[in-house]
PDB file of C-alpha atoms in Angstrom:
ATOM      1  CA  MET Z  20     -67.921-125.423-112.631  1.00  0.00           C
ATOM      2  CA  SER Z  21     -65.077-126.520-110.443  1.00  0.00           C
ATOM      3  CA  VAL Z  22     -61.782-124.762-111.098  1.00  0.00           C
ATOM      4  CA  SER Z  23     -59.727-127.030-108.867  1.00  0.00           C
ATOM      5  CA  ALA Z  24     -58.421-128.653-112.011  1.00  0.00           C
ATOM      6  CA  LYS Z  25     -56.257-125.644-112.676  1.00  0.00           C
ATOM      7  CA  THR Z  26     -53.615-126.814-110.229  1.00  0.00           C
ATOM      8  CA  VAL Z  27     -52.905-130.025-112.099  1.00  0.00           C
ATOM      9  CA  GLY Z  28     -49.477-129.846-113.637  1.00  0.00           C
ATOM     10  CA  GLY Z  29     -48.998-126.262-112.395  1.00  0.00           C
ATOM     11  CA  ARG Z  30     -48.932-124.875-115.923  1.00  0.00           C
ATOM     12  CA  PRO Z  31     -51.350-123.445-118.472  1.00  0.00           C
ATOM     13  CA  ALA Z  32     -52.801-125.738-121.080  1.00  0.00           C
ATOM     14  CA  THR Z  33     -54.103-124.087-124.236  1.00  0.00           C
ATOM     15  CA  GLY Z  34     -54.005-126.956-126.723  1.00  0.00           C
ATOM     16  CA  THR Z  35     -53.493-125.784-130.298  1.00  0.00           C
ATOM     17  CA  LEU Z  36     -55.262-122.430-129.807  1.00  0.00           C
ATOM     18  CA  SER Z  37     -53.630-119.261-128.536  1.00  0.00           C
ATOM     19  CA  LEU Z  38     -54.784-117.803-125.235  1.00  0.00           C
ATOM     20  CA  PRO Z  39     -55.934-114.495-126.831  1.00  0.00           C
ATOM     21  CA  TRP Z  40     -58.141-116.466-129.238  1.00  0.00           C
ATOM     22  CA  ILE Z  41     -59.588-118.508-126.386  1.00  0.00           C
ATOM     23  CA  ILE Z  42     -60.381-115.348-124.423  1.00  0.00           C
ATOM     24  CA  ALA Z  43     -61.908-113.634-127.464  1.00  0.00           C
ATOM     25  CA  ALA Z  44     -64.041-116.624-128.478  1.00  0.00           C
ATOM     26  CA  SER Z  45     -65.292-117.121-124.927  1.00  0.00           C
ATOM     27  CA  SER Z  46     -66.010-113.423-124.478  1.00  0.00           C
ATOM     28  CA  VAL Z  47     -67.931-113.035-127.746  1.00  0.00           C
ATOM     29  CA  GLY Z  48     -70.406-115.714-126.743  1.00  0.00           C
ATOM     30  CA  THR Z  49     -70.835-114.223-123.288  1.00  0.00           C
ATOM     31  CA  LEU Z  50     -71.291-110.744-124.765  1.00  0.00           C
ATOM     32  CA  ILE Z  51     -74.109-112.011-126.983  1.00  0.00           C
ATOM     33  CA  GLU Z  52     -75.787-113.675-124.022  1.00  0.00           C
ATOM     34  CA  TRP Z  53     -75.630-110.380-122.102  1.00  0.00           C
ATOM     35  CA  TYR Z  54     -77.095-108.644-125.153  1.00  0.00           C
ATOM     36  CA  ASP Z  55     -79.989-111.095-125.121  1.00  0.00           C
ATOM     37  CA  PHE Z  56     -80.471-110.702-121.374  1.00  0.00           C
ATOM     38  CA  TYR Z  57     -80.406-106.898-121.431  1.00  0.00           C
ATOM     39  CA  LEU Z  58     -82.790-106.409-124.349  1.00  0.00           C
ATOM     40  CA  TYR Z  59     -85.749-107.057-122.103  1.00  0.00           C
ATOM     41  CA  GLY Z  60     -84.595-104.558-119.500  1.00  0.00           C
ATOM     42  CA  VAL Z  61     -84.206-101.754-122.018  1.00  0.00           C
ATOM     43  CA  LEU Z  62     -87.558-102.519-123.667  1.00  0.00           C
ATOM     44  CA  ALA Z  63     -89.547-103.197-120.486  1.00  0.00           C
ATOM     45  CA  VAL Z  64     -91.854-100.257-121.203  1.00  0.00           C
ATOM     46  CA  PHE Z  65     -92.972-101.872-124.460  1.00  0.00           C
ATOM     47  CA  PHE Z  66     -93.618-105.201-122.751  1.00  0.00           C
ATOM     48  CA  SER Z  67     -95.855-103.473-120.225  1.00  0.00           C
ATOM     49  CA  LYS Z  68     -98.050-102.305-123.114  1.00  0.00           C
ATOM     50  CA  HIS Z  69     -98.210-105.560-125.080  1.00  0.00           C
ATOM     51  CA  PHE Z  70     -98.169-108.393-122.529  1.00  0.00           C
ATOM     52  CA  PHE Z  71    -100.438-107.173-119.750  1.00  0.00           C
ATOM     53  CA  SER Z  72    -104.124-106.333-119.609  1.00  0.00           C
ATOM     54  CA  PRO Z  73    -105.035-102.961-121.158  1.00  0.00           C
ATOM     55  CA  ALA Z  74    -107.283-102.439-118.136  1.00  0.00           C
ATOM     56  CA  MET Z  75    -104.241-102.450-115.864  1.00  0.00           C
ATOM     57  CA  ASP Z  76    -102.896 -99.122-114.669  1.00  0.00           C
ATOM     58  CA  PRO Z  77     -99.860 -98.225-116.845  1.00  0.00           C
ATOM     59  CA  ASN Z  78     -97.638 -97.784-113.800  1.00  0.00           C
ATOM     60  CA  VAL Z  79     -98.688-101.150-112.412  1.00  0.00           C
ATOM     61  CA  ALA Z  80     -98.081-102.750-115.810  1.00  0.00           C
ATOM     62  CA  LEU Z  81     -94.577-101.269-115.884  1.00  0.00           C
ATOM     63  CA  ILE Z  82     -93.869-102.638-112.409  1.00  0.00           C
ATOM     64  CA  ALA Z  83     -95.173-106.029-113.565  1.00  0.00           C
ATOM     65  CA  SER Z  84     -92.861-105.972-116.577  1.00  0.00           C
ATOM     66  CA  LEU Z  85     -89.937-105.146-114.270  1.00  0.00           C
ATOM     67  CA  PHE Z  86     -90.954-108.055-112.064  1.00  0.00           C
ATOM     68  CA  VAL Z  87     -90.663-110.307-115.110  1.00  0.00           C
ATOM     69  CA  PHE Z  88     -87.188-108.854-115.650  1.00  0.00           C
ATOM     70  CA  TRP Z  89     -86.361-109.782-112.040  1.00  0.00           C
ATOM     71  CA  THR Z  90     -87.243-113.456-112.553  1.00  0.00           C
ATOM     72  CA  GLY Z  91     -84.183-113.801-114.765  1.00  0.00           C
ATOM     73  CA  PHE Z  92     -81.996-112.803-111.826  1.00  0.00           C
ATOM     74  CA  LEU Z  93     -83.824-115.095-109.438  1.00  0.00           C
ATOM     75  CA  VAL Z  94     -82.860-118.231-111.352  1.00  0.00           C
ATOM     76  CA  ARG Z  95     -79.318-117.292-112.352  1.00  0.00           C
ATOM     77  CA  PRO Z  96     -77.728-119.033-109.331  1.00  0.00           C
ATOM     78  CA  PHE Z  97     -79.624-122.197-110.232  1.00  0.00           C
ATOM     79  CA  GLY Z  98     -78.332-121.944-113.786  1.00  0.00           C
ATOM     80  CA  ALA Z  99     -74.810-121.769-112.405  1.00  0.00           C
ATOM     81  CA  ILE Z 100     -75.434-124.906-110.336  1.00  0.00           C
ATOM     82  CA  VAL Z 101     -77.065-126.918-113.129  1.00  0.00           C
ATOM     83  CA  PHE Z 102     -74.698-126.023-115.939  1.00  0.00           C
ATOM     84  CA  GLY Z 103     -71.680-125.973-113.661  1.00  0.00           C
ATOM     85  CA  HIS Z 104     -72.539-129.538-112.707  1.00  0.00           C
ATOM     86  CA  LEU Z 105     -72.915-130.498-116.372  1.00  0.00           C
ATOM     87  CA  GLY Z 106     -69.667-128.779-117.270  1.00  0.00           C
ATOM     88  CA  ASP Z 107     -67.748-130.863-114.754  1.00  0.00           C
ATOM     89  CA  LEU Z 108     -69.429-134.066-115.908  1.00  0.00           C
ATOM     90  CA  ILE Z 109     -69.510-133.808-119.688  1.00  0.00           C
ATOM     91  CA  GLY Z 110     -67.113-130.997-120.541  1.00  0.00           C
ATOM     92  CA  ARG Z 111     -66.885-127.254-120.918  1.00  0.00           C
ATOM     93  CA  LYS Z 112     -67.360-127.000-124.678  1.00  0.00           C
ATOM     94  CA  PHE Z 113     -70.641-128.910-124.800  1.00  0.00           C
ATOM     95  CA  THR Z 114     -72.022-126.885-121.902  1.00  0.00           C
ATOM     96  CA  PHE Z 115     -70.920-123.682-123.637  1.00  0.00           C
ATOM     97  CA  MET Z 116     -72.966-124.620-126.670  1.00  0.00           C
ATOM     98  CA  LEU Z 117     -75.958-125.648-124.588  1.00  0.00           C
ATOM     99  CA  THR Z 118     -76.198-122.360-122.678  1.00  0.00           C
ATOM    100  CA  LEU Z 119     -75.767-120.355-125.868  1.00  0.00           C
ATOM    101  CA  LEU Z 120     -78.492-122.288-127.691  1.00  0.00           C
ATOM    102  CA  LEU Z 121     -80.838-121.995-124.710  1.00  0.00           C
ATOM    103  CA  MET Z 122     -80.350-118.249-124.425  1.00  0.00           C
ATOM    104  CA  GLY Z 123     -80.609-117.695-128.169  1.00  0.00           C
ATOM    105  CA  SER Z 124     -83.753-119.803-128.506  1.00  0.00           C
ATOM    106  CA  ALA Z 125     -85.514-118.090-125.597  1.00  0.00           C
ATOM    107  CA  THR Z 126     -84.614-114.638-126.904  1.00  0.00           C
ATOM    108  CA  PHE Z 127     -85.760-115.442-130.437  1.00  0.00           C
ATOM    109  CA  ILE Z 128     -89.058-116.809-129.135  1.00  0.00           C
ATOM    110  CA  VAL Z 129     -89.659-113.582-127.185  1.00  0.00           C
ATOM    111  CA  GLY Z 130     -89.564-111.795-130.528  1.00  0.00           C
ATOM    112  CA  LEU Z 131     -92.357-114.061-131.778  1.00  0.00           C
ATOM    113  CA  LEU Z 132     -94.612-114.180-128.722  1.00  0.00           C
ATOM    114  CA  PRO Z 133     -98.207-113.045-129.271  1.00  0.00           C
ATOM    115  CA  GLY Z 134     -99.402-110.300-126.958  1.00  0.00           C
ATOM    116  CA  TYR Z 135    -102.187-110.067-124.403  1.00  0.00           C
ATOM    117  CA  ASP Z 136    -104.736-109.072-127.042  1.00  0.00           C
ATOM    118  CA  THR Z 137    -104.172-112.415-128.780  1.00  0.00           C
ATOM    119  CA  ILE Z 138    -103.743-115.020-126.036  1.00  0.00           C
ATOM    120  CA  GLY Z 139    -104.731-113.199-122.858  1.00  0.00           C
ATOM    121  CA  ASN Z 140    -103.073-114.271-119.626  1.00  0.00           C
ATOM    122  CA  PHE Z 141    -100.908-116.791-121.429  1.00  0.00           C
ATOM    123  CA  ALA Z 142     -98.879-113.866-122.793  1.00  0.00           C
ATOM    124  CA  PRO Z 143     -97.240-112.882-119.477  1.00  0.00           C
ATOM    125  CA  ILE Z 144     -96.908-116.548-118.495  1.00  0.00           C
ATOM    126  CA  LEU Z 145     -94.949-117.349-121.646  1.00  0.00           C
ATOM    127  CA  LEU Z 146     -92.906-114.184-121.194  1.00  0.00           C
ATOM    128  CA  VAL Z 147     -91.925-115.203-117.665  1.00  0.00           C
ATOM    129  CA  THR Z 148     -91.029-118.678-118.936  1.00  0.00           C
ATOM    130  CA  MET Z 149     -88.657-117.240-121.533  1.00  0.00           C
ATOM    131  CA  ARG Z 150     -87.075-114.951-118.941  1.00  0.00           C
ATOM    132  CA  VAL Z 151     -86.498-117.920-116.644  1.00  0.00           C
ATOM    133  CA  LEU Z 152     -84.761-119.798-119.458  1.00  0.00           C
ATOM    134  CA  GLN Z 153     -82.629-116.742-120.190  1.00  0.00           C
ATOM    135  CA  GLY Z 154     -81.633-116.464-116.541  1.00  0.00           C
ATOM    136  CA  LEU Z 155     -80.699-120.133-116.330  1.00  0.00           C
ATOM    137  CA  ALA Z 156     -78.610-119.853-119.494  1.00  0.00           C
ATOM    138  CA  LEU Z 157     -76.747-116.751-118.373  1.00  0.00           C
ATOM    139  CA  GLY Z 158     -76.109-118.239-114.945  1.00  0.00           C
ATOM    140  CA  GLY Z 159     -74.381-121.189-116.561  1.00  0.00           C
ATOM    141  CA  GLU Z 160     -72.637-119.219-119.299  1.00  0.00           C
ATOM    142  CA  TYR Z 161     -70.950-116.567-117.197  1.00  0.00           C
ATOM    143  CA  GLY Z 162     -69.281-118.884-114.715  1.00  0.00           C
ATOM    144  CA  GLY Z 163     -68.537-121.405-117.443  1.00  0.00           C
ATOM    145  CA  ALA Z 164     -66.686-118.857-119.557  1.00  0.00           C
ATOM    146  CA  ALA Z 165     -64.616-117.725-116.574  1.00  0.00           C
ATOM    147  CA  THR Z 166     -63.778-121.330-115.695  1.00  0.00           C
ATOM    148  CA  TYR Z 167     -62.819-122.169-119.269  1.00  0.00           C
ATOM    149  CA  ILE Z 168     -60.432-119.223-119.479  1.00  0.00           C
ATOM    150  CA  ALA Z 169     -59.035-119.924-116.005  1.00  0.00           C
ATOM    151  CA  GLU Z 170     -58.181-123.479-117.012  1.00  0.00           C
ATOM    152  CA  HIS Z 171     -56.139-122.148-119.920  1.00  0.00           C
ATOM    153  CA  SER Z 172     -54.376-119.392-117.980  1.00  0.00           C
ATOM    154  CA  PRO Z 173     -50.920-119.510-116.371  1.00  0.00           C
ATOM    155  CA  ASP Z 174     -50.476-119.450-112.612  1.00  0.00           C
ATOM    156  CA  GLY Z 175     -50.593-115.943-111.210  1.00  0.00           C
ATOM    157  CA  ARG Z 176     -52.472-114.507-114.192  1.00  0.00           C
ATOM    158  CA  ARG Z 177     -55.886-116.145-113.936  1.00  0.00           C
ATOM    159  CA  GLY Z 178     -57.528-113.128-112.345  1.00  0.00           C
ATOM    160  CA  PHE Z 179     -56.290-110.864-115.115  1.00  0.00           C
ATOM    161  CA  TYR Z 180     -57.358-113.098-117.980  1.00  0.00           C
ATOM    162  CA  THR Z 181     -60.764-113.986-116.546  1.00  0.00           C
ATOM    163  CA  SER Z 182     -61.438-110.289-115.899  1.00  0.00           C
ATOM    164  CA  TRP Z 183     -61.994-109.876-119.631  1.00  0.00           C
ATOM    165  CA  ILE Z 184     -65.261-111.758-119.187  1.00  0.00           C
ATOM    166  CA  GLN Z 185     -66.494-108.971-116.908  1.00  0.00           C
ATOM    167  CA  THR Z 186     -66.192-106.440-119.727  1.00  0.00           C
ATOM    168  CA  THR Z 187     -68.812-108.353-121.714  1.00  0.00           C
ATOM    169  CA  ALA Z 188     -71.565-107.170-119.348  1.00  0.00           C
ATOM    170  CA  THR Z 189     -70.892-103.540-120.231  1.00  0.00           C
ATOM    171  CA  LEU Z 190     -70.415-104.298-123.913  1.00  0.00           C
ATOM    172  CA  GLY Z 191     -73.665-106.277-123.893  1.00  0.00           C
ATOM    173  CA  ILE Z 192     -75.777-103.321-122.808  1.00  0.00           C
ATOM    174  CA  VAL Z 193     -73.926-101.035-125.242  1.00  0.00           C
ATOM    175  CA  LEU Z 194     -74.719-103.440-128.087  1.00  0.00           C
ATOM    176  CA  ALA Z 195     -78.351-103.733-126.982  1.00  0.00           C
ATOM    177  CA  LEU Z 196     -78.771 -99.951-126.846  1.00  0.00           C
ATOM    178  CA  ALA Z 197     -77.096 -99.530-130.242  1.00  0.00           C
ATOM    179  CA  VAL Z 198     -79.323-102.103-131.964  1.00  0.00           C
ATOM    180  CA  ILE Z 199     -82.473-100.708-130.352  1.00  0.00           C
ATOM    181  CA  LEU Z 200     -81.501 -97.146-131.276  1.00  0.00           C
ATOM    182  CA  VAL Z 201     -80.950 -98.067-134.928  1.00  0.00           C
ATOM    183  CA  CYS Z 202     -84.275 -99.918-135.050  1.00  0.00           C
ATOM    184  CA  ARG Z 203     -86.225 -97.092-133.412  1.00  0.00           C
ATOM    185  CA  LEU Z 204     -84.746 -94.496-135.736  1.00  0.00           C
ATOM    186  CA  GLY Z 205     -85.230 -96.719-138.768  1.00  0.00           C
ATOM    187  CA  PHE Z 206     -88.807 -97.827-138.111  1.00  0.00           C
ATOM    188  CA  GLY Z 207     -90.132 -94.684-136.470  1.00  0.00           C
ATOM    189  CA  ASP Z 208     -91.840 -94.461-133.085  1.00  0.00           C
ATOM    190  CA  GLN Z 209     -95.234 -95.794-134.176  1.00  0.00           C
ATOM    191  CA  ALA Z 210     -93.957 -98.853-136.051  1.00  0.00           C
ATOM    192  CA  PHE Z 211     -91.372 -99.657-133.399  1.00  0.00           C
ATOM    193  CA  GLY Z 212     -93.993 -99.485-130.668  1.00  0.00           C
ATOM    194  CA  ASP Z 213     -96.351-101.745-132.629  1.00  0.00           C
ATOM    195  CA  TRP Z 214     -93.969-104.432-133.890  1.00  0.00           C
ATOM    196  CA  GLY Z 215     -90.452-103.073-134.391  1.00  0.00           C
ATOM    197  CA  TRP Z 216     -89.449-103.833-130.791  1.00  0.00           C
ATOM    198  CA  ARG Z 217     -89.427-107.505-131.811  1.00  0.00           C
ATOM    199  CA  VAL Z 218     -86.612-107.054-134.332  1.00  0.00           C
ATOM    200  CA  PRO Z 219     -83.719-106.770-131.818  1.00  0.00           C
ATOM    201  CA  PHE Z 220     -84.824-110.103-130.346  1.00  0.00           C
ATOM    202  CA  LEU Z 221     -85.004-111.740-133.766  1.00  0.00           C
ATOM    203  CA  ILE Z 222     -81.569-110.370-134.681  1.00  0.00           C
ATOM    204  CA  SER Z 223     -80.253-112.425-131.786  1.00  0.00           C
ATOM    205  CA  ALA Z 224     -80.545-115.536-133.968  1.00  0.00           C
ATOM    206  CA  VAL Z 225     -77.874-114.161-136.310  1.00  0.00           C
ATOM    207  CA  LEU Z 226     -75.585-113.201-133.431  1.00  0.00           C
ATOM    208  CA  VAL Z 227     -75.994-116.574-131.748  1.00  0.00           C
ATOM    209  CA  GLY Z 228     -75.273-118.343-135.031  1.00  0.00           C
ATOM    210  CA  LEU Z 229     -72.056-116.350-135.361  1.00  0.00           C
ATOM    211  CA  SER Z 230     -71.059-117.195-131.809  1.00  0.00           C
ATOM    212  CA  ILE Z 231     -71.762-120.891-132.329  1.00  0.00           C
ATOM    213  CA  TYR Z 232     -69.554-120.855-135.421  1.00  0.00           C
ATOM    214  CA  ILE Z 233     -66.736-119.291-133.404  1.00  0.00           C
ATOM    215  CA  ARG Z 234     -67.162-121.620-130.453  1.00  0.00           C
ATOM    216  CA  LEU Z 235     -67.173-124.719-132.621  1.00  0.00           C
ATOM    217  CA  LYS Z 236     -63.518-123.930-133.227  1.00  0.00           C
ATOM    218  CA  LEU Z 237     -62.770-124.099-129.517  1.00  0.00           C
ATOM    219  CA  GLU Z 238     -61.306-127.251-128.025  1.00  0.00           C
ATOM    220  CA  GLU Z 239     -62.145-128.925-124.773  1.00  0.00           C
ATOM    221  CA  SER Z 240     -60.000-127.618-121.949  1.00  0.00           C
ATOM    222  CA  PRO Z 241     -56.825-129.788-122.009  1.00  0.00           C
ATOM    223  CA  LEU Z 242     -56.658-129.455-118.243  1.00  0.00           C
ATOM    224  CA  TYR Z 243     -60.169-130.838-117.863  1.00  0.00           C
ATOM    225  CA  ALA Z 244     -59.488-133.566-120.441  1.00  0.00           C
ATOM    226  CA  ARG Z 245     -56.371-134.627-118.556  1.00  0.00           C
ATOM    227  CA  LEU Z 246     -58.269-134.875-115.275  1.00  0.00           C
ATOM    228  CA  LYS Z 247     -60.957-136.990-116.933  1.00  0.00           C
ATOM    229  CA  GLU Z 248     -58.332-139.252-118.435  1.00  0.00           C
ATOM    230  CA  GLN Z 249     -56.630-139.680-115.061  1.00  0.00           C
ATOM    231  CA  GLY Z 250     -59.949-140.319-113.320  1.00  0.00           C
ATOM    232  CA  LYS Z 251     -59.491-137.295-111.063  1.00  0.00           C
ATOM    233  CA  ALA Z 252     -62.489-135.301-112.265  1.00  0.00           C
ATOM    234  CA  SER Z 253     -65.337-134.805-109.814  1.00  0.00           C
ATOM    235  CA  HIS Z 254     -68.093-137.413-110.066  1.00  0.00           C
ATOM    236  CA  ASN Z 255     -70.708-135.295-108.283  1.00  0.00           C
ATOM    237  CA  PRO Z 256     -69.510-131.683-108.398  1.00  0.00           C
ATOM    238  CA  ALA Z 257     -72.730-130.100-107.145  1.00  0.00           C
ATOM    239  CA  LEU Z 258     -72.867-132.350-104.076  1.00  0.00           C
ATOM    240  CA  GLU Z 259     -69.186-131.851-103.321  1.00  0.00           C
ATOM    241  CA  SER Z 260     -69.539-128.087-103.567  1.00  0.00           C
ATOM    242  CA  PHE Z 261     -72.561-127.781-101.285  1.00  0.00           C
ATOM    243  CA  SER Z 262     -71.815-130.501 -98.748  1.00  0.00           C
ATOM    244  CA  SER Z 263     -68.910-128.581 -97.228  1.00  0.00           C
ATOM    245  CA  GLY Z 264     -69.643-126.040 -94.511  1.00  0.00           C
ATOM    246  CA  LYS Z 265     -66.570-124.076 -95.561  1.00  0.00           C
ATOM    247  CA  ASN Z 266     -67.962-123.711 -99.070  1.00  0.00           C
ATOM    248  CA  TRP Z 267     -71.292-122.467 -97.770  1.00  0.00           C
ATOM    249  CA  GLY Z 268     -69.595-119.549 -96.092  1.00  0.00           C
ATOM    250  CA  LEU Z 269     -67.910-118.569 -99.338  1.00  0.00           C
ATOM    251  CA  ILE Z 270     -71.134-119.024-101.323  1.00  0.00           C
ATOM    252  CA  LEU Z 271     -73.194-116.832 -98.987  1.00  0.00           C
ATOM    253  CA  PHE Z 272     -70.502-114.183 -98.903  1.00  0.00           C
ATOM    254  CA  ALA Z 273     -70.273-114.154-102.701  1.00  0.00           C
ATOM    255  CA  LEU Z 274     -74.058-113.929-103.140  1.00  0.00           C
ATOM    256  CA  PHE Z 275     -75.031-111.456-100.431  1.00  0.00           C
ATOM    257  CA  GLY Z 276     -71.776-109.818 -99.430  1.00  0.00           C
ATOM    258  CA  ALA Z 277     -70.422-109.022-102.874  1.00  0.00           C
ATOM    259  CA  THR Z 278     -72.760-109.814-105.767  1.00  0.00           C
ATOM    260  CA  ALA Z 279     -76.068-108.512-104.373  1.00  0.00           C
ATOM    261  CA  PRO Z 280     -74.851-104.994-103.433  1.00  0.00           C
ATOM    262  CA  GLU Z 281     -72.955-104.671-106.704  1.00  0.00           C
ATOM    263  CA  GLY Z 282     -76.015-105.828-108.623  1.00  0.00           C
ATOM    264  CA  VAL Z 283     -78.275-103.249-106.969  1.00  0.00           C
ATOM    265  CA  VAL Z 284     -75.929-100.410-107.884  1.00  0.00           C
ATOM    266  CA  TRP Z 285     -75.303-101.672-111.424  1.00  0.00           C
ATOM    267  CA  TYR Z 286     -78.896-102.343-112.457  1.00  0.00           C
ATOM    268  CA  THR Z 287     -80.269 -99.253-110.757  1.00  0.00           C
ATOM    269  CA  GLY Z 288     -77.777 -97.140-112.653  1.00  0.00           C
ATOM    270  CA  GLN Z 289     -78.170 -98.917-115.972  1.00  0.00           C
ATOM    271  CA  PHE Z 290     -81.885 -99.680-116.162  1.00  0.00           C
ATOM    272  CA  TYR Z 291     -83.933 -97.708-113.671  1.00  0.00           C
ATOM    273  CA  ALA Z 292     -82.087 -94.621-114.865  1.00  0.00           C
ATOM    274  CA  LEU Z 293     -83.345 -95.369-118.389  1.00  0.00           C
ATOM    275  CA  PHE Z 294     -86.946 -95.684-117.199  1.00  0.00           C
ATOM    276  CA  TYR Z 295     -86.749 -92.552-115.074  1.00  0.00           C
ATOM    277  CA  LEU Z 296     -85.195 -90.395-117.769  1.00  0.00           C
ATOM    278  CA  THR Z 297     -87.610 -91.517-120.498  1.00  0.00           C
ATOM    279  CA  THR Z 298     -90.900 -92.021-118.612  1.00  0.00           C
ATOM    280  CA  VAL Z 299     -90.674 -89.466-115.780  1.00  0.00           C
ATOM    281  CA  LEU Z 300     -88.464 -86.702-117.153  1.00  0.00           C
ATOM    282  CA  HIS Z 301     -89.561 -87.410-120.757  1.00  0.00           C
ATOM    283  CA  ILE Z 302     -86.078 -86.928-122.169  1.00  0.00           C
ATOM    284  CA  ASP Z 303     -85.672 -87.959-125.795  1.00  0.00           C
ATOM    285  CA  TYR Z 304     -84.608 -91.603-126.046  1.00  0.00           C
ATOM    286  CA  VAL Z 305     -81.756 -90.789-128.438  1.00  0.00           C
ATOM    287  CA  THR Z 306     -80.191 -88.554-125.803  1.00  0.00           C
ATOM    288  CA  VAL Z 307     -80.771 -91.139-123.081  1.00  0.00           C
ATOM    289  CA  TYR Z 308     -79.330 -94.054-125.067  1.00  0.00           C
ATOM    290  CA  ILE Z 309     -76.258 -92.144-126.128  1.00  0.00           C
TER     291      ILE Z 309
END
């Protein structure tokens, strides 16, 4: 979503809501989307057992389940483009709701998907489809939340206020680990391995419902509304963003110069470490999660 609108009027516009409430409401929704996105990564070992052929080598099945996890990352930039475009055309609030519903629906469906023993090769195909939808939703949500907060923030403080969105990534994995830990301890290893792993995905419906309730109280960005009223809003934001050679330099630098290296370090530390500690070193999952 374009943030050029923030310069109009040179002042913050928060409508009738306070800036702390706007930040909190935006962050809660983003946190829940990260929770949904991370559940798969933490539970990849269980997916390798349920969604791939039993004849497949267990190590190969685990790699395949991690590949499915990767597809969510592959489409995230496209989610940012699609939903960023929609956000500039029809408004931030509607796009907020759309990404949240898409992520919540895909996550809930994962909890209901039949395994390989039931539908064969359709199981991994449907799993990949849900991961793609999750990646698209998160790609649109993360940038959209930052843009929404930026358009409400005063000059000189936008970096500080939008930085709160970044904390939701860490809180998302903490929430995912906490829910999974409670479920594993409550159901026991056998039951959790058979069907209990689905519960954290189904719980997402409750969390998404709560987030929707909170976000319904948000207002459209007054800054964006003023630009629309004045006829200054972009009519083709995606084209305008990618038709400039100057923008391409910034885009490539952001993707491969900053985001990609940071992503490798983050996800290696957060997820591969989990797999290594539990599957190679055979450390108790309670110790690993905590």
